[in-house]
Short mmCIF file of C-alpha atoms in Angstrom, two decimals:
data_model
loop_
_atom_site.label_atom_id
_atom_site.label_comp_id
_atom_site.label_asym_id
_atom_site.label_seq_id
_atom_site.Cartn_x
_atom_site.Cartn_y
_atom_site.Cartn_z
CA MET M 29 47.23 24.81 44.66
CA ASP M 30 50.51 23.15 43.79
CA ILE M 31 51.84 20.11 45.60
CA LEU M 32 54.00 22.09 48.03
CA ALA M 33 51.10 24.33 49.01
CA ILE M 34 48.88 21.28 49.62
CA LYS M 35 51.56 19.58 51.73
CA ASP M 36 52.05 22.75 53.73
CA TYR M 37 48.29 23.14 54.21
CA LEU M 38 47.84 19.57 55.45
CA HIS M 39 50.91 19.69 57.68
CA ASN M 40 49.70 22.83 59.46
CA PHE M 41 45.98 22.10 59.44
CA ARG M 42 44.32 22.56 62.85
CA GLY M 43 40.76 23.45 61.85
CA THR M 44 37.54 21.49 61.71
CA VAL M 45 36.71 21.48 57.99
CA LEU M 46 39.20 20.61 55.25
CA ASN M 47 39.41 22.33 51.89
CA GLU M 48 37.16 20.10 49.74
CA ASP M 49 38.95 21.00 46.50
CA ILE M 50 42.18 19.28 47.47
CA PRO M 51 41.27 15.75 46.26
CA THR M 52 40.47 17.17 42.81
CA HIS M 53 43.78 19.05 42.71
CA LEU M 54 45.67 15.92 43.75
CA LYS M 55 43.89 13.78 41.18
CA SER M 56 44.89 16.19 38.39
CA LEU M 57 48.48 16.39 39.58
CA LYS M 58 48.70 12.62 39.81
CA ALA M 59 47.32 12.14 36.29
CA ILE M 60 50.12 14.35 34.95
CA GLU M 61 52.81 12.36 36.79
CA VAL M 62 51.35 9.03 35.69
CA SER M 63 51.18 10.21 32.05
CA GLN M 64 54.93 10.89 32.30
CA ASN M 65 55.51 7.55 34.04
CA ASN M 66 56.95 9.40 37.01
CA GLN M 67 56.26 6.65 39.53
CA SER M 68 57.90 8.19 42.57
CA ALA M 69 56.04 11.50 42.18
CA ALA M 70 52.75 9.63 41.62
CA LYS M 71 53.42 7.62 44.75
CA GLU M 72 54.12 10.77 46.74
CA ILE M 73 50.77 12.18 45.63
CA TRP M 74 49.07 8.94 46.67
CA CYS M 75 50.63 9.42 50.12
CA ILE M 76 49.24 12.95 50.32
CA GLU M 77 45.82 11.68 49.27
CA GLN M 78 46.04 9.22 52.15
CA VAL M 79 47.01 11.98 54.58
CA TYR M 80 43.97 13.92 53.43
CA LYS M 81 41.76 10.87 54.06
CA VAL M 82 43.27 10.40 57.52
CA ILE M 83 42.64 14.00 58.56
CA ARG M 84 39.15 14.05 57.05
CA GLY M 85 38.27 10.75 58.72
CA TYR M 86 39.60 11.88 62.08
CA LEU M 87 37.59 15.11 61.93
CA SER M 88 34.48 13.19 60.92
CA ALA M 89 34.92 10.77 63.83
CA PHE M 90 35.37 13.63 66.28
CA ARG M 91 32.32 15.44 64.93
CA ASN M 92 30.26 12.27 65.38
CA LEU M 93 31.44 12.01 68.96
CA GLN M 94 30.38 15.57 69.62
CA GLU M 95 26.95 14.75 68.22
CA LYS M 96 26.84 11.55 70.31
CA LYS M 97 26.65 9.39 67.19
CA HIS M 98 28.99 6.93 68.84
CA PHE M 99 28.82 4.04 66.43
CA ASP M 100 29.28 6.39 63.46
CA ALA M 101 32.34 7.75 65.26
CA TRP M 102 33.61 4.20 65.80
CA LEU M 103 33.24 3.44 62.09
CA ALA M 104 35.03 6.64 61.12
CA PHE M 105 37.91 5.94 63.52
CA ASP M 106 38.17 2.41 62.16
CA ARG M 107 38.22 3.53 58.53
CA THR M 108 40.77 6.23 59.36
CA ASP M 109 42.91 3.69 61.17
CA ILE M 110 42.89 1.50 58.06
CA GLU M 111 43.86 4.42 55.81
CA LEU M 112 46.68 5.24 58.23
CA SER M 113 47.89 1.64 58.21
CA PHE M 114 48.10 1.72 54.38
CA LEU M 115 50.34 4.75 54.69
CA ARG M 116 52.63 3.38 57.36
CA LYS M 117 54.93 1.42 55.06
CA HIS M 118 55.31 4.29 52.59
CA LEU M 119 55.81 7.33 54.81
CA ASP M 120 58.12 7.67 57.77
CA PHE M 121 56.00 8.60 60.79
CA GLN M 122 59.11 9.35 62.85
CA ASP M 123 59.72 12.53 60.85
CA ASN M 124 56.41 13.85 62.19
CA ASN M 125 55.28 14.45 58.62
CA PHE M 126 51.78 15.94 58.71
CA HIS M 127 51.73 15.24 62.49
CA LEU M 128 50.81 11.63 61.73
CA PRO M 129 52.03 10.39 65.15
CA PHE M 130 49.38 12.66 66.70
CA TYR M 131 46.56 11.19 64.58
CA ASP M 132 47.91 7.68 65.21
CA LYS M 133 47.91 8.18 68.98
CA MET M 134 44.52 9.87 69.12
CA ILE M 135 42.75 7.27 66.97
CA PHE M 136 44.15 4.48 69.15
CA GLN M 137 43.16 6.25 72.38
CA TYR M 138 39.66 7.15 71.26
CA GLN M 139 39.08 3.56 70.12
CA LYS M 140 40.15 2.31 73.54
CA LEU M 141 37.42 4.35 75.26
CA PHE M 142 34.58 2.67 73.37
CA PRO M 143 32.75 -0.03 75.35
CA TYR M 144 32.61 -2.58 72.51
CA GLN M 145 33.89 -6.03 73.46
CA TYR M 146 32.41 -8.57 71.06
CA PHE M 147 32.55 -8.58 67.30
CA MET M 148 31.76 -10.80 64.36
CA SER M 149 34.40 -12.47 62.30
CA ARG M 150 33.31 -13.78 58.93
CA GLU M 151 34.56 -17.14 57.79
CA MET M 152 34.93 -17.33 54.08
CA ILE M 153 36.74 -19.40 51.49
CA VAL M 154 38.29 -17.34 48.74
CA LYS M 155 38.45 -19.39 45.55
CA ARG M 156 39.58 -16.80 43.04
CA ALA M 157 40.90 -13.26 43.26
CA SER M 158 42.35 -10.75 40.85
CA CYS M 159 44.91 -7.97 41.02
CA SER M 160 43.43 -4.48 41.39
CA ILE M 161 46.20 -3.01 39.23
CA CYS M 162 46.28 -5.23 36.14
CA GLY M 163 43.16 -7.37 36.58
CA ALA M 164 45.09 -10.63 36.27
CA THR M 165 43.81 -13.61 38.23
CA VAL M 166 46.05 -14.26 41.23
CA SER M 167 48.30 -17.18 40.44
CA LEU M 168 50.75 -19.13 42.56
CA ARG M 169 53.18 -19.93 39.76
CA ARG M 170 52.53 -17.12 37.27
CA PRO M 171 52.29 -14.03 39.51
CA CYS M 172 51.51 -10.74 37.79
CA GLY M 173 54.31 -9.04 39.70
CA HIS M 174 52.14 -6.52 41.54
CA ARG M 175 52.45 -6.79 45.32
CA ILE M 176 49.64 -6.09 47.76
CA GLY M 177 50.09 -2.75 49.47
CA GLU M 178 52.61 -1.40 46.94
CA ILE M 179 51.85 1.67 44.83
CA TYR M 180 51.68 1.47 41.04
CA ASN M 181 50.72 4.48 38.91
CA GLY M 182 49.70 6.24 42.09
CA GLU M 183 47.26 3.52 43.17
CA GLN M 184 47.60 0.97 45.94
CA CYS M 185 47.60 -2.66 44.90
CA GLY M 186 44.95 -4.85 46.46
CA ARG M 187 43.05 -8.01 45.68
CA ILE M 188 39.53 -8.15 44.28
CA ILE M 189 37.75 -11.32 45.29
CA GLN M 190 36.06 -12.90 42.27
CA ASP M 191 34.71 -16.12 43.75
CA ALA M 192 34.13 -16.92 47.40
CA GLU M 193 32.02 -19.13 49.61
CA PHE M 194 30.61 -17.74 52.82
CA LEU M 195 30.78 -20.26 55.66
CA ALA M 196 29.80 -18.73 58.98
CA ILE M 197 30.09 -15.90 61.43
CA ALA M 198 32.17 -16.37 64.56
CA ILE M 199 31.99 -14.17 67.65
CA VAL M 200 35.44 -12.87 68.57
CA THR M 201 37.05 -10.30 70.84
CA ASN M 202 39.90 -9.28 68.54
CA PRO M 203 38.39 -8.76 65.11
CA PHE M 204 40.19 -7.77 61.97
CA ASP M 205 37.02 -5.97 60.90
CA LYS M 206 36.28 -3.65 63.77
CA TYR M 207 33.03 -2.43 62.23
CA THR M 208 31.37 -5.73 63.13
CA VAL M 209 30.26 -4.69 66.61
CA LEU M 210 27.58 -6.80 68.24
CA PHE M 211 24.51 -4.90 69.44
CA PRO M 212 22.54 -7.35 71.60
CA GLN M 213 18.80 -6.71 71.55
CA GLY M 214 17.51 -4.77 74.56
CA MET M 215 20.97 -3.71 75.74
CA GLU M 216 22.53 -0.31 75.38
CA TYR M 217 26.23 0.47 75.45
CA ASN M 218 27.54 2.94 77.99
CA TYR M 219 29.67 5.62 76.36
CA SER M 220 30.24 7.68 79.48
CA MET M 221 34.06 7.59 79.25
CA LEU M 222 33.92 9.22 75.84
CA ASP M 223 31.13 11.61 76.76
CA THR M 224 32.99 12.72 79.89
CA LEU M 225 36.19 13.28 77.92
CA LEU M 226 34.32 15.41 75.42
CA THR M 227 33.28 17.76 78.22
CA GLN M 228 36.96 18.34 79.02
CA ILE M 229 38.34 19.18 75.59
CA SER M 230 37.42 21.86 73.13
CA GLY M 231 38.28 20.35 69.78
CA PRO M 232 39.87 17.54 67.78
CA TYR M 233 43.37 18.92 68.21
CA ASP M 234 43.33 19.06 72.01
CA ASP M 235 45.96 16.59 73.13
CA TRP M 236 45.35 14.07 75.91
CA ASN M 237 47.01 10.94 77.18
CA LEU M 238 45.51 7.65 78.18
CA ASP M 239 47.16 5.39 80.76
CA PHE M 240 46.00 1.85 81.43
CA LEU M 241 46.26 1.03 85.14
CA LYS M 242 45.18 -1.95 87.19
CA GLU M 243 43.48 -0.97 90.46
CA ARG M 244 42.11 -3.12 93.29
CA LYS M 245 38.32 -3.29 93.42
CA LYS M 246 36.76 -1.48 96.35
CA GLU M 247 35.42 -4.64 97.99
CA PHE M 248 38.92 -6.17 98.12
CA ILE M 249 40.63 -3.23 99.82
CA GLY M 250 41.65 -3.97 103.43
CA VAL M 251 40.56 -7.62 103.39
CA GLY M 252 42.77 -9.88 105.56
CA ARG M 253 44.35 -12.92 103.93
CA ASN M 254 42.43 -15.30 106.21
CA GLN M 255 39.07 -13.57 105.85
CA LEU M 256 36.39 -14.87 103.52
CA CYS M 257 36.94 -13.84 99.95
CA PRO M 258 34.71 -10.91 98.91
CA CYS M 259 33.75 -12.79 95.75
CA ASN M 260 31.43 -14.97 97.91
CA SER M 261 33.11 -18.23 96.92
CA GLY M 262 33.16 -19.31 100.57
CA LYS M 263 36.94 -19.76 100.43
CA LYS M 264 39.56 -17.81 102.31
CA TYR M 265 40.75 -14.72 100.45
CA LYS M 266 44.33 -16.01 100.29
CA MET M 267 43.09 -19.24 98.70
CA CYS M 268 40.82 -17.49 96.24
CA CYS M 269 41.16 -14.11 94.52
CA HIS M 270 44.24 -12.82 96.38
CA GLY M 271 46.91 -11.86 93.86
CA THR M 272 44.72 -12.65 90.85
CA ASP M 273 43.14 -10.46 88.19
CA ASN M 274 39.74 -11.11 89.82
CA GLU M 275 40.42 -8.45 92.44
CA LEU M 276 41.54 -5.87 89.90
CA PHE M 277 39.78 -3.65 87.43
CA ASP M 278 41.00 -1.65 84.44
CA HIS M 279 41.45 2.02 85.17
CA HIS M 280 41.63 4.25 82.10
CA ARG M 281 43.32 7.39 83.38
CA ILE M 282 42.97 10.38 81.07
CA THR M 283 45.27 13.37 81.33
CA VAL M 284 44.26 16.36 79.24
CA GLN M 285 47.37 18.13 77.97
CA THR M 286 45.89 21.49 77.12
CA SER M 287 46.67 24.36 79.44
CA THR M 288 43.19 24.77 80.83
CA PRO M 289 41.33 21.53 81.49
CA ARG M 290 37.89 22.46 82.70
CA ASN M 291 38.02 20.56 85.96
CA ASN M 292 39.56 17.52 87.58
CA ILE M 293 37.20 14.54 87.56
CA PRO M 294 37.85 11.89 90.22
CA MET M 295 37.94 8.24 89.23
CA PHE M 296 34.49 6.80 88.58
CA SER M 297 33.46 3.32 87.53
CA VAL M 298 31.77 2.58 84.26
CA HIS M 299 30.02 -0.56 83.09
CA THR M 300 29.93 -1.73 79.50
CA TRP M 301 26.15 -1.52 79.46
CA LYS M 302 23.77 1.17 80.64
CA MET G 22 39.63 -22.40 67.66
CA ILE G 23 41.90 -20.76 65.12
CA HIS G 24 40.34 -17.28 65.29
CA GLU G 25 42.00 -16.14 68.49
CA SER G 26 44.83 -16.87 70.87
CA LYS G 27 45.50 -15.94 74.48
CA GLU G 28 48.88 -17.67 74.51
CA VAL G 29 52.11 -15.73 75.03
CA SER G 30 54.71 -18.17 73.71
CA LYS G 31 53.48 -21.75 73.71
CA ILE G 32 55.52 -24.32 71.83
CA GLU G 33 54.91 -28.02 71.37
CA VAL G 34 57.12 -30.60 69.70
CA THR G 35 55.50 -33.92 68.84
CA ASP G 36 56.27 -36.89 66.63
CA ILE G 37 54.12 -37.08 63.53
CA GLU G 38 53.61 -39.64 60.78
CA LEU G 39 53.99 -37.33 57.81
CA THR G 40 56.92 -37.09 55.40
CA PHE G 41 57.55 -35.50 52.02
CA SER G 42 56.84 -38.90 50.43
CA ASP G 43 53.45 -39.04 52.16
CA ILE G 44 52.62 -35.56 50.82
CA TYR G 45 53.42 -36.68 47.26
CA GLU G 46 50.75 -39.38 47.64
CA LYS G 47 48.03 -37.10 49.00
CA PRO G 48 44.91 -36.64 46.86
CA TYR G 49 45.52 -32.88 46.83
CA PHE G 50 49.06 -33.23 45.45
CA PRO G 51 49.01 -31.49 42.04
CA LYS G 52 50.62 -34.04 39.74
CA GLU G 53 50.99 -31.50 36.93
CA HIS G 54 53.53 -29.66 39.12
CA ALA G 55 55.13 -32.80 40.58
CA GLU G 56 58.59 -32.20 39.14
CA GLU G 57 59.04 -28.70 40.56
CA ILE G 58 57.33 -29.44 43.88
CA GLN G 59 59.52 -32.48 44.49
CA ARG G 60 62.60 -30.27 44.20
CA ALA G 61 61.46 -28.22 47.21
CA ASN G 62 62.96 -28.82 50.65
CA ALA G 63 60.41 -26.48 52.22
CA LEU G 64 56.86 -27.06 51.07
CA ILE G 65 53.74 -25.16 52.06
CA ILE G 66 50.93 -27.67 52.58
CA PRO G 67 47.22 -27.24 53.28
CA TYR G 68 45.59 -27.66 56.67
CA ASP G 69 45.64 -31.36 57.47
CA GLU G 70 41.95 -31.41 58.22
CA GLY G 71 38.87 -29.81 56.72
CA PHE G 72 37.10 -26.80 58.14
CA ARG G 73 33.47 -27.13 59.21
CA ASP G 74 31.72 -28.97 56.35
CA HIS G 75 34.42 -28.10 53.89
CA ASN G 76 36.70 -31.04 53.11
CA ASN G 77 38.78 -29.62 50.28
CA PRO G 78 42.36 -28.62 51.10
CA LEU G 79 42.53 -25.12 52.50
CA PHE G 80 45.33 -22.65 53.16
CA PRO G 81 45.17 -19.77 55.63
CA GLU G 82 44.50 -16.24 54.37
CA GLU G 83 47.43 -14.41 52.83
CA SER G 84 49.14 -17.69 51.90
CA VAL G 85 49.89 -16.26 48.45
CA VAL G 86 51.53 -13.22 50.01
CA PHE G 87 53.54 -15.42 52.36
CA PHE G 88 54.55 -17.76 49.52
CA GLN G 89 55.78 -14.89 47.35
CA TYR G 90 57.67 -13.45 50.31
CA VAL G 91 59.51 -16.65 51.21
CA GLN G 92 60.21 -17.48 47.56
CA ASP G 93 61.89 -14.10 47.08
CA ALA G 94 63.64 -14.12 50.42
CA SER G 95 64.99 -17.65 50.09
CA ASN G 96 66.70 -16.87 46.77
CA GLY G 97 70.37 -17.68 47.06
CA THR G 98 69.92 -19.84 50.17
CA GLU G 99 69.88 -23.61 50.53
CA VAL G 100 66.11 -23.53 50.75
CA THR G 101 63.85 -24.15 47.78
CA PHE G 102 60.29 -23.21 48.58
CA ASP G 103 57.14 -24.38 46.87
CA ILE G 104 53.46 -24.74 47.61
CA CYS G 105 51.51 -27.95 47.31
CA ALA G 106 48.62 -26.68 45.19
CA SER G 107 47.69 -25.75 41.67
CA ASP G 108 45.91 -22.47 40.94
CA GLU G 109 42.68 -24.37 40.37
CA GLN G 110 42.81 -26.17 43.73
CA PHE G 111 44.12 -23.27 45.73
CA HIS G 112 41.56 -21.97 48.23
CA GLU G 113 42.24 -19.62 51.13
CA LEU G 114 40.28 -19.72 54.36
CA GLU G 115 39.69 -16.20 55.61
CA LEU G 116 38.68 -15.87 59.24
CA HIS G 117 39.04 -12.09 59.52
CA ALA G 118 40.39 -12.31 63.04
CA ASP G 119 43.34 -10.32 64.26
CA LEU G 120 45.62 -13.34 64.32
CA ILE G 121 48.13 -14.47 61.73
CA ASN G 122 48.05 -18.13 60.74
CA ILE G 123 51.28 -18.97 58.96
CA PRO G 124 50.62 -21.78 56.46
CA ASN G 125 51.75 -25.26 57.45
CA ILE G 126 55.21 -26.04 56.09
CA ILE G 127 57.02 -29.35 55.82
CA MET G 128 60.80 -29.06 55.50
CA THR G 129 64.04 -30.91 55.78
CA VAL G 130 66.15 -30.37 58.88
CA VAL G 131 68.68 -28.41 56.79
CA ALA G 132 65.99 -25.93 55.80
CA PHE G 133 64.64 -25.49 59.33
CA PRO G 134 66.88 -22.60 60.57
CA ILE G 135 66.49 -20.67 57.32
CA VAL G 136 62.71 -21.15 57.19
CA THR G 137 62.28 -20.02 60.80
CA GLY G 138 64.48 -16.99 60.02
CA LEU G 139 62.27 -16.14 57.03
CA ILE G 140 59.13 -16.45 59.16
CA THR G 141 60.73 -14.19 61.79
CA ASN G 142 61.44 -11.55 59.14
CA TYR G 143 57.94 -11.87 57.67
CA LEU G 144 56.41 -11.36 61.11
CA TYR G 145 58.74 -8.45 61.82
CA ASP G 146 57.44 -6.67 58.70
CA LYS G 147 53.88 -7.32 59.85
CA MET G 148 54.62 -5.95 63.31
CA LYS G 149 56.12 -2.77 61.85
CA SER G 150 52.77 -1.75 60.45
CA ARG G 151 50.96 -2.19 63.78
CA ARG G 152 50.85 -0.42 67.07
CA THR G 153 49.46 -3.35 69.09
CA ASP G 154 50.76 -6.84 69.81
CA LEU G 155 50.41 -9.43 67.10
CA LYS G 156 49.43 -13.03 67.78
CA VAL G 157 50.55 -15.80 65.49
CA LYS G 158 50.15 -19.53 64.97
CA VAL G 159 52.86 -21.51 63.22
CA ASN G 160 52.92 -25.22 62.39
CA LEU G 161 56.16 -26.64 61.06
CA ILE G 162 56.92 -30.25 60.21
CA VAL G 163 60.58 -31.17 60.10
CA GLU G 164 61.64 -34.38 58.42
CA THR G 165 64.96 -36.01 59.11
CA GLU G 166 65.95 -39.51 58.01
CA GLY G 167 62.37 -40.51 57.23
CA LYS G 168 60.97 -39.39 60.59
CA SER G 169 59.11 -36.20 61.30
CA LYS G 170 58.40 -33.87 64.19
CA ARG G 171 55.70 -31.26 64.36
CA ILE G 172 56.67 -27.97 65.96
CA SER G 173 53.68 -25.84 66.85
CA TYR G 174 54.06 -22.30 68.07
CA GLU G 175 51.23 -20.13 69.31
CA GLY G 176 51.64 -16.72 70.90
CA ASP G 177 53.20 -13.30 70.46
CA ALA G 178 54.84 -12.73 67.10
CA ASP G 179 57.81 -10.99 68.71
CA LYS G 180 58.55 -14.04 70.86
CA PHE G 181 58.56 -16.51 67.97
CA GLU G 182 62.25 -16.16 67.18
CA SER G 183 63.57 -16.58 70.73
CA THR G 184 61.16 -19.43 71.50
CA ILE G 185 61.95 -21.37 68.36
CA LYS G 186 65.68 -20.90 68.88
CA ALA G 187 65.39 -22.42 72.35
CA ILE G 188 64.42 -25.82 71.01
CA ASN G 189 67.02 -28.21 69.81
CA LEU G 190 65.61 -30.71 67.38
CA LEU G 191 68.43 -33.13 68.03
CA ASP G 192 67.55 -33.34 71.71
CA GLU G 193 63.86 -33.88 71.19
#
C-alpha cells in the first residue's frame, strides 16, 4: 500500500478490525523519507501513524465495552484520547481529515458515561530528564533545541525522566492520569448508563449525542417555599435548598442519531455504586 | 491544595516583602549565573515554601517548557526573562493533576503588561489542544520603586486575560 492508499483506507474505515499490516508499511515509508531528510513527509507519516492508533484504540475500547470489560474500555479510551491530543497540534481537525472530530466527540462522550469520580495523582520531584530525540540532558541555559510535542525525523519529542523522587499519592477529582481510578474495597461501580447505551447501538460508528441537563430531584418537585425542606434539615425550603444545586441532579440525555434506535428509554436514575 | 481548583476567576493583590534584591540574596540564587540573571526584569523563581518534607527550591511541572516559551516570545520586547536556578539545582514538582501552575515570576512594573500577555498566549496554546475547560494558578510579584505586590490568580485559563486587565496596579 502506498501512502495515498493508506490515507484513503483510514479516512473511509467503518469496520471493526483494522488492517494489521499498515503500521509496518508506514514504518518502511517513514524510514525512506527520514533517510532523505524529508522532514515534512516524515511528519505526515507520523500523523497517519497516530490516526491509525486513534482508530485502533477506539475500536478496542468499544469492543471492551461490548464485552463488559469496563475498566479496560476506560483505559483504551484514555490512551486513545492521549494519542488524539498529540495529533491535535499537527493536523487540522476542522477539515474532517479521517473523521477525527467524530472520534474526538465519541471518546469524550463515552468517558463521560463512566461512573468514576476519584483518582490518584502522583506527587513526584523530577531531578533530571533527557530529550527523547537526541538524548541530551534537559538544560535551562543550554537547550538541545528539540521542543516537546514537535516531530523530528518522524518521531514526537518527549522527555525521559532520568532521576526522580516519589513523594506521595493525592486523591483528586480531575486527574491528569485518568487511568488512576480508585476501586474502594467491597464497592462495585455501576456502569448501567454505558450498558444501556450499548443495547441501543449496533457498532462503534453509530453516532449519538450526549446532553448534560440539570433536573430537579423528585422529592423537591411541588414543594412550597414555606414548607419544610425535603433534605430534612428542619429549615424552610426557601431558606435551605431552594435555588441551589442541592435540589438538582445531573441528567445525561442520550440521543441516538442512527435511523432506527431500538426503543425510547425513559429517564432513569443511576447511582455511582451498585 | 495546589492539585485542584474550583475557582472561576479569583484574583488577589497583596503587599509582599520580596524584591529582586532579596532574591539575589536567597540561598538558592545560583551565583555562577548572577551576571545574566541580574539583567532580567522578569525572573522565574521557585515556590517560596517547601513541599511536604522537601525543603529544596522547587518549580512547577513544565517550568522548562514555559521558560523556553517566554524566552522566545519575549525576544524583541522590553522584557528580559531568566530563571533563578542552575541545571544542578533545578527540580520540578509534578502533581499530575489537570491544573496548570504557572511558575512564580517576579518582574518590574514595566514588564508586567508584556509578561501577562505572554502568559495569556501560553495558556491560549494550551487551551487549543483541549476540549474541556482549563484551570490555572498564577503568582506574579511586581516590584516598583523598591516595593512589591503579589498578584495571585486562580481560575479558568480563558478568564485570566480579562481579569488581570481589570486590575490597575497604580490604584492598589
